[in-house]
Coordinates of C-alpha atoms and ligand atoms in Angstrom, one line a residue:
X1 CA 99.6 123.0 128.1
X2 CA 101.8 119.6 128.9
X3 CA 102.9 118.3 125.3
X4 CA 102.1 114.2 125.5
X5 CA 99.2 114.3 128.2
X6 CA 96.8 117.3 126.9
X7 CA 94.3 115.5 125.1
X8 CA 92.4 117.6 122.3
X9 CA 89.5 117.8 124.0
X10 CA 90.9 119.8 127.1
X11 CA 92.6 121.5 124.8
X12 CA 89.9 122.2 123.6
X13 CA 87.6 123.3 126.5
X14 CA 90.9 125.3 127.8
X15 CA 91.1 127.3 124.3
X16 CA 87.2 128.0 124.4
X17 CA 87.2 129.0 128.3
X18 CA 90.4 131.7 127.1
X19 CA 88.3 133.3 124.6
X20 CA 84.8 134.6 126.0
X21 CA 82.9 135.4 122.5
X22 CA 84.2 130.7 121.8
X23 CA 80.5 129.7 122.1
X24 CA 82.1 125.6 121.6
X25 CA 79.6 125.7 119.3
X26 CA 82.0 124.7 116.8
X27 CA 84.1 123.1 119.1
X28 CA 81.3 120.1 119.0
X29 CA 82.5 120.1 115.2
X30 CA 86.4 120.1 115.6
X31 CA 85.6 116.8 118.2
X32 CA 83.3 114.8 115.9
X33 CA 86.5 115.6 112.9
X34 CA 88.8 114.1 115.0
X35 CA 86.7 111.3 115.8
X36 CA 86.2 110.7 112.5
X37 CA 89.6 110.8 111.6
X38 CA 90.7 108.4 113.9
X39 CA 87.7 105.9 111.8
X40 CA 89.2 106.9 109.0
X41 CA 93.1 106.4 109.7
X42 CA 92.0 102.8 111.7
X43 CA 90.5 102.0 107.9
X44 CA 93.4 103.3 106.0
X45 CA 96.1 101.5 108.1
X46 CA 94.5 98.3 107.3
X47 CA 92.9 99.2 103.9
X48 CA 94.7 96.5 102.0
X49 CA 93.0 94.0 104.1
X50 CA 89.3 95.6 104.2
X51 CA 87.4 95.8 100.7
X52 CA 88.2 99.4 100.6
X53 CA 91.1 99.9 98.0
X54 CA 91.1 100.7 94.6
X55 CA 88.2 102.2 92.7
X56 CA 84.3 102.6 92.8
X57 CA 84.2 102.2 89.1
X58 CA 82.2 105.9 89.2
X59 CA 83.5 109.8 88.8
X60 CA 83.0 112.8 91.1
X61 CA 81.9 116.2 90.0
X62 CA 85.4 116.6 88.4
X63 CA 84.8 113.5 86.4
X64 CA 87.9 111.9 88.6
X65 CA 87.9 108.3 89.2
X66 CA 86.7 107.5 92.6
X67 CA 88.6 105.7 94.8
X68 CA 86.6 103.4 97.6
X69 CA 87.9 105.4 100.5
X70 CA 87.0 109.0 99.1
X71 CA 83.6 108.0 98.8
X72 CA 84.2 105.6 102.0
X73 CA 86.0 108.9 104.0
X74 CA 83.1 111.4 102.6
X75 CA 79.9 109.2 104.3
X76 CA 81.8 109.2 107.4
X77 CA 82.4 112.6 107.8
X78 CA 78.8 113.6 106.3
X79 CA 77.7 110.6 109.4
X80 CA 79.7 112.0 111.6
X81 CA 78.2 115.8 111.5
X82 CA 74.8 115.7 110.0
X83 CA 72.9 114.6 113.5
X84 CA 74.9 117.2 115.6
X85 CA 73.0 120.8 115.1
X86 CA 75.9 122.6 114.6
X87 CA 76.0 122.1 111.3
X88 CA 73.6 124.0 108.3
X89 CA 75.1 122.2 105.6
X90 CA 78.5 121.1 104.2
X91 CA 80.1 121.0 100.8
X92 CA 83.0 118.3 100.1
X93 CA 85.2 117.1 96.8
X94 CA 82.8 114.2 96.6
X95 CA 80.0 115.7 95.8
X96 CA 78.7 118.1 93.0
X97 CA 75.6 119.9 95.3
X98 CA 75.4 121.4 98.9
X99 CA 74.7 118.6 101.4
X100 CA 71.9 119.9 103.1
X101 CA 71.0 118.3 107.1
X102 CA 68.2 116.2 106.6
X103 CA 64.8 117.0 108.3
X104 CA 65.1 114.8 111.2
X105 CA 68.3 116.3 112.6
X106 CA 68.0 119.6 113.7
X107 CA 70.6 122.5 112.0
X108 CA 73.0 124.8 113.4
X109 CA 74.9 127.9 112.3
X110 CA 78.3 126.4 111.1
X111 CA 79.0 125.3 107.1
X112 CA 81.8 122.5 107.0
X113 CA 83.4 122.0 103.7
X114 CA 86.0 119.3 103.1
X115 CA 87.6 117.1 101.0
X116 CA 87.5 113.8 102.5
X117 CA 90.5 112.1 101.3
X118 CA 93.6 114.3 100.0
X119 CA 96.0 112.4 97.4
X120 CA 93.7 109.5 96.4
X121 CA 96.0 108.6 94.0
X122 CA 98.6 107.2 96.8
X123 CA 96.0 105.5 98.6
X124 CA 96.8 101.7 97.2
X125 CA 100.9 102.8 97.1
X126 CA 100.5 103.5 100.8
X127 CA 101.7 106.7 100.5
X128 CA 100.6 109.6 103.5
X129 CA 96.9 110.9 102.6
X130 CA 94.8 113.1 104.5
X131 CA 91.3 114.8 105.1
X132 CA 90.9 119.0 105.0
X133 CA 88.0 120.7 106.7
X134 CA 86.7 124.2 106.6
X135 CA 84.4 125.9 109.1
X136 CA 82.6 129.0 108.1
X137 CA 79.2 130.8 110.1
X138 CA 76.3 130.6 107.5
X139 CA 75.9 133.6 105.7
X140 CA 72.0 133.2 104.9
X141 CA 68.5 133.9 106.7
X142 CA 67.2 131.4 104.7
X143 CA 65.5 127.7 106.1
X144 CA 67.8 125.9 103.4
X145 CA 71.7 126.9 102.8
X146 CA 72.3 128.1 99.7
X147 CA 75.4 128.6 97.1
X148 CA 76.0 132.0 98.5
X149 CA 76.4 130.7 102.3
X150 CA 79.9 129.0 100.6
X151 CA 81.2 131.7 98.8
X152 CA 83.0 133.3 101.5
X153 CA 86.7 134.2 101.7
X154 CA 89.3 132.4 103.7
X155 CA 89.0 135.3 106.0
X156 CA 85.4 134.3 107.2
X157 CA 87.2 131.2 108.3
X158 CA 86.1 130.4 112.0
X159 CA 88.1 127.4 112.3
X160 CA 90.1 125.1 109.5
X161 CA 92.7 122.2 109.6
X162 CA 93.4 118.7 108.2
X163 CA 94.6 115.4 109.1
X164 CA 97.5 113.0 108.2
X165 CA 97.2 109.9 107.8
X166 CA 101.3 109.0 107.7
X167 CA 103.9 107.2 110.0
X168 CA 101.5 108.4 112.7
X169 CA 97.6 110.2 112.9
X170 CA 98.0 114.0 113.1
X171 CA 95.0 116.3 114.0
X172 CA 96.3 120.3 113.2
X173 CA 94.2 123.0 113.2
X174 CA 93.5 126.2 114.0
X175 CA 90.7 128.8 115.1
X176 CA 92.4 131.9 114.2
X177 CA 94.7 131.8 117.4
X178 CA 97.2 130.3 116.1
X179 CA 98.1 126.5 114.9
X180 CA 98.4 123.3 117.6
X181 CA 99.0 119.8 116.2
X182 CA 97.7 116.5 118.1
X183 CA 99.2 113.3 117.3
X184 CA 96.9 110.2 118.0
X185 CA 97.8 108.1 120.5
X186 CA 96.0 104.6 119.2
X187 CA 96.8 102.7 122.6
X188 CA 94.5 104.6 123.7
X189 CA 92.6 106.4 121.4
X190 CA 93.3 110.1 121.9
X191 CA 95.0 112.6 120.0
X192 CA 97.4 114.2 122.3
X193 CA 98.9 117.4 122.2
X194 CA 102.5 117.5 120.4
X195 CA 103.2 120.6 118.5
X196 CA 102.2 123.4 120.4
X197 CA 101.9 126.7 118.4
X198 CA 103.4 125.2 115.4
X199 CA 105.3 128.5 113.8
X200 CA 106.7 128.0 109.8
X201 CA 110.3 129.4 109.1
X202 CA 110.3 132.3 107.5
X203 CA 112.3 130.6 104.8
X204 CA 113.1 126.7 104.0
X205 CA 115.1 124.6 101.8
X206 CA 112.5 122.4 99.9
X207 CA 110.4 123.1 97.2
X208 CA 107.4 120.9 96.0
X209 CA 106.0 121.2 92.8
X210 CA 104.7 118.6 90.2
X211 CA 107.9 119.6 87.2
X212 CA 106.6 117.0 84.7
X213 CA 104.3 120.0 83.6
X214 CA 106.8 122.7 83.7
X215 CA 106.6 122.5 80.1
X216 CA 103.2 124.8 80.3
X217 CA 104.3 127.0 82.9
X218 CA 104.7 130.6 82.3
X219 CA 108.3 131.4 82.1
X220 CA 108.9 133.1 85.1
X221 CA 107.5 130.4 87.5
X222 CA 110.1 128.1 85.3
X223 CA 113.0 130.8 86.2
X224 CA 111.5 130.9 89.9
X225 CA 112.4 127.4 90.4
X226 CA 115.8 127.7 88.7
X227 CA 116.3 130.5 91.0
X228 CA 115.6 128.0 94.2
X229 CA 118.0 125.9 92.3
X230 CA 120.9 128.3 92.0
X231 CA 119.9 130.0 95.5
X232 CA 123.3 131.2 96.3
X233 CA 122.8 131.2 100.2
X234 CA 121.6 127.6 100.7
X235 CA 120.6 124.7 98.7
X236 CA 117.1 124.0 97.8
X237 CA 115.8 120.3 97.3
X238 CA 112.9 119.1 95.8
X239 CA 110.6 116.8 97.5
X240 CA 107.1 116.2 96.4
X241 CA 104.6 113.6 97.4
X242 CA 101.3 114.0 95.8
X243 CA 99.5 114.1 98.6
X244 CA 98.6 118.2 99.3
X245 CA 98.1 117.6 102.9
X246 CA 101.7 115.4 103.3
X247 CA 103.5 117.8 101.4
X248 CA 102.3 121.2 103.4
X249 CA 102.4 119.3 106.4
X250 CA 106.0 118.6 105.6
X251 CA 107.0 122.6 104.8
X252 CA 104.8 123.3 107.6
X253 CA 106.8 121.9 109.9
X254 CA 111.0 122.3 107.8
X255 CA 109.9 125.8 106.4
X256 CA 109.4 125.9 101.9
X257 CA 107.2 126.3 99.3
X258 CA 104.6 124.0 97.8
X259 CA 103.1 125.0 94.5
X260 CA 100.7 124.0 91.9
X261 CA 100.9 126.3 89.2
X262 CA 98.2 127.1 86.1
X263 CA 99.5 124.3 83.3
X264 CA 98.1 122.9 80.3
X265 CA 96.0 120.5 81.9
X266 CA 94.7 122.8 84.7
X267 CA 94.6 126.2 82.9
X268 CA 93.3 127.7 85.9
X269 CA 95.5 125.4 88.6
X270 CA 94.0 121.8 90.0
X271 CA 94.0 122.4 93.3
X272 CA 90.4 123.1 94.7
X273 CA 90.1 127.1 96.1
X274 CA 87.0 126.3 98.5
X275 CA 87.7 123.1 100.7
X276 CA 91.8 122.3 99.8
X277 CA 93.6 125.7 99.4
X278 CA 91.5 128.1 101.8
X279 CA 91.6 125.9 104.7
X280 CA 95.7 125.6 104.4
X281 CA 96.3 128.9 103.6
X282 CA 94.8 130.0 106.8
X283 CA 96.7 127.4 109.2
X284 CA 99.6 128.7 106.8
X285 CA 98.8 132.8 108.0
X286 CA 98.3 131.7 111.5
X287 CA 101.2 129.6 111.3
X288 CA 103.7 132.6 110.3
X289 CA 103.4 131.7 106.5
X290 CA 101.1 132.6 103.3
X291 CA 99.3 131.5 100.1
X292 CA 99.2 133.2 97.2
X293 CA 97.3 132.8 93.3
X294 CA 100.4 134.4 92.0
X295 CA 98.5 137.6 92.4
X296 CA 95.9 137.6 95.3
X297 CA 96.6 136.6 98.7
X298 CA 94.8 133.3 98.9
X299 CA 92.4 135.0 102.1
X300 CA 91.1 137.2 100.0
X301 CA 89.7 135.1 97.2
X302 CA 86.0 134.5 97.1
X303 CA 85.2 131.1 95.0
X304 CA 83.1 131.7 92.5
X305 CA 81.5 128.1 93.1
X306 CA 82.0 125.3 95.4
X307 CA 84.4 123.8 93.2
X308 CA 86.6 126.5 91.7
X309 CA 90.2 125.5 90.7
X310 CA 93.1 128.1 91.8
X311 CA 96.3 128.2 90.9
X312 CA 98.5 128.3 94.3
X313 CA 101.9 129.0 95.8
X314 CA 102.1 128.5 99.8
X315 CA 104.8 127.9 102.4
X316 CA 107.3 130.1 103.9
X317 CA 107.3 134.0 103.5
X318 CA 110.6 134.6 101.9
X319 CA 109.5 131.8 99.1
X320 CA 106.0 133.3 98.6
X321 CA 107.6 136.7 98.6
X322 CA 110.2 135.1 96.3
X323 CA 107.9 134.7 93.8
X324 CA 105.3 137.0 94.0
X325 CA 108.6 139.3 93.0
X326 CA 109.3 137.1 89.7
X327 CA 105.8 137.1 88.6
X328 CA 105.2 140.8 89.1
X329 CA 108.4 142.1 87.8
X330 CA 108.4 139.5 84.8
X331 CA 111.4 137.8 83.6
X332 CA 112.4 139.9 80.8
X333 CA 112.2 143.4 82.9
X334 CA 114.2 141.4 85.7
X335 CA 117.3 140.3 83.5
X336 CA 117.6 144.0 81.4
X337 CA 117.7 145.4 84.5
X338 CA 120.5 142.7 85.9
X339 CA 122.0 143.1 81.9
X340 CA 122.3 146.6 82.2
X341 CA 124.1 146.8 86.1
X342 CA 126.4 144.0 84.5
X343 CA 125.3 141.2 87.0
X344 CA 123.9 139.2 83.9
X345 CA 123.2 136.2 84.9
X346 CA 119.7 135.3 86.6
X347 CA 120.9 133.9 89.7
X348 CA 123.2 137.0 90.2
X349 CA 119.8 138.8 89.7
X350 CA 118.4 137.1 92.4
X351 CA 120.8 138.5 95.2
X352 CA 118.6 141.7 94.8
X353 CA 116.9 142.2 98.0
X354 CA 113.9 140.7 98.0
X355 CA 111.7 141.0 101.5
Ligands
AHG1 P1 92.6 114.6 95.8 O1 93.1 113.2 96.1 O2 91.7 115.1 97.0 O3 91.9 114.7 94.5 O4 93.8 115.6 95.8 C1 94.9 115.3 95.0 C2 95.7 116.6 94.8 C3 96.6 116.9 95.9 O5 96.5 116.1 97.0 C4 98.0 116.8 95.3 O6 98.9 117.8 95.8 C5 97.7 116.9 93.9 O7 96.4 116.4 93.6 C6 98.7 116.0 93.1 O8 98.4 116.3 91.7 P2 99.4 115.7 90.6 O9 99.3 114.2 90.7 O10 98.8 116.3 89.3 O11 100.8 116.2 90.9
MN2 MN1 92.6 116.9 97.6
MN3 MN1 90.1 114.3 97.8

């Protein structure tokens, strides 16, 4: 389909009318996130004139300040869903229970979880943010969702994307057929079709990683890094934002690796498993890319509650690979076997094959 005049929702009819079993069932859903979105980018492009900057003065379930427009982004998409029957519940950052429909709406078969506002912290700096969604079926029989209906694994994903609310709106998602992006046209409203089948390079030059807290890493995501450093075939830079949804946008698009490692702070990684890292690391696999805990690919992980923490490393295949080699062969076994062929150094022990 024509880049620049398919709006989303053609695209969207023409991608359910391709696939027989597409009920549009959730394709209701995917139109009422972009419509949202574009309420929510029209707020945050004029937020420092609208009482909607800085904080609520109250924590979320993480005990994390609250910024106006997480709270502010979270009602909207809850307002935006909850009268559609589509929709047997939803989980986002925002709020510590499962957000059930209420009674005088009637329910549908889908689960939405989301984090309203991605990088809160660069909300007032102005500074790209975004919004990640996750659609699953409901798992249960039961009249009221319960825990279990969210504790599904990335590969129950029916449908997952975000948007980015940067130099322009962006709507990218994906339904397990690949990844389209959809940049909003505000003149007149629409998001319009501009990066068809988006495909990540199989490798990139960036990395993006938070190194004031490479002090508590393990010691082989500390010599990973210094690899991408020393990377004799092409030069790695560094570029990280703070904003999840910028920064895998950005290696989505120029191929690299974004990762939030386990540290001090977050012994078991800060990033949120359920409604951040499952709904990228499935536009990353349909995109050409993967995730990864360090161990587990991230589609296989079932959260253990709606608001697990994972460590996670995601972006192109040769980074992911990359390091999935350094933590499983471990540091020490890596340079006695590089001490012992001569080539002693660690970068020369990185020129080993490694995908
Ligand atoms: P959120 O604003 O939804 O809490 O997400 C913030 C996340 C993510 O967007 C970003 O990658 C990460 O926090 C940045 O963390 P640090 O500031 O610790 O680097
Ligand atoms: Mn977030
Ligand atoms: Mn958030």
């Amino acid at each position: 389909m024509q880049k620049g005049v398919t709006t989303l929702g053609r695209f969207l009819l023409e991608e359910q009318r391709k696939y027989s079993y597409a009920s549009g069932e959730f394709t209701a859903i995917l139109e009422q996130i972009a419509f949202v979105a574009k309420v929510i980018g029209r707020d945050v492009n004029k937020a420092g004139l609208i009482n909607i900057l800085g904080q609520t003065g109250s924590t979320n379930s993480h005990g994390e300040e609250q910024q106006k427009l997480d709270v502010y982004a979270h009602t909207k998409v809850i307002q935006a869903l909850d009268h559609l029957g589509k929709v047997f519940a939803m989980a986002s950052e925002e709020e510590k229970e499962i957000i059930h429909i209420p009674e005088k709406f009637p329910k549908g078969k889908y689960l939405v979880v989301f984090d309203p506002l991605d990088g809160s912290s660069n909300i007032d700096v102005n500074i790209s943010i975004g919004t990640i969604f996750g659609i699953f079926k409901k798992k249960s029989e039961s009249e009221a969702a319960t825990i279990q209906d969210f504790l599904q694994p990335g590969k129950n994903l029916v449908a997952s994307g975000y948007v980015i609310y940067g130099s322009s709106t962006m709507f990218v998602y994906t339904t397990g057929n690949g990844v389209n992006g959809f940049t909003l046209d505000p003149s007149i409203g629409e998001f319009l079709l501009s990066h068809p089948a988006m495909k990540m390079p199989e490798y990139g030059q960036i990395y993006s990683a938070n190194e004031s807290n490479s002090s508590s890493w393990k010691e082989e995501v500390v010599a990973y890094i210094d690899c991408l450093r020393n990377y004799p075939e092409r030069k790695y830079t560094s570029r990280y934002i703070g904003s999840l949804v910028a920064d895998f946008h950005r290696n989505l698009l120029k191929g690299g690796v974004f990762l939030y490692p386990e540290d001090k702070q977050y012994p078991q990684g800060k990033l949120r498993l359920l409604y951040e890292i499952i709904p990228l690391a499935f536009i990353a696999e349909q995109a050409g890319g993967s995730a990864t805990d360090g161990e587990n690919n991230i589609m296989d992980l079932v959260p253990k509650s709606l608001h697990e923490r994972t460590p996670v490393v995601i972006g192109s295949t040769f980074e992911i690979a990359l390091y999935q080699q350094f933590i499983k062969e471990g540091i020490r076994k890596r340079k006695k076997k590089f001490a012992k062929s001569g080539k002693s150094t660690l970068e020369k022990a990185i020129r080993e094959p490694v995908i």
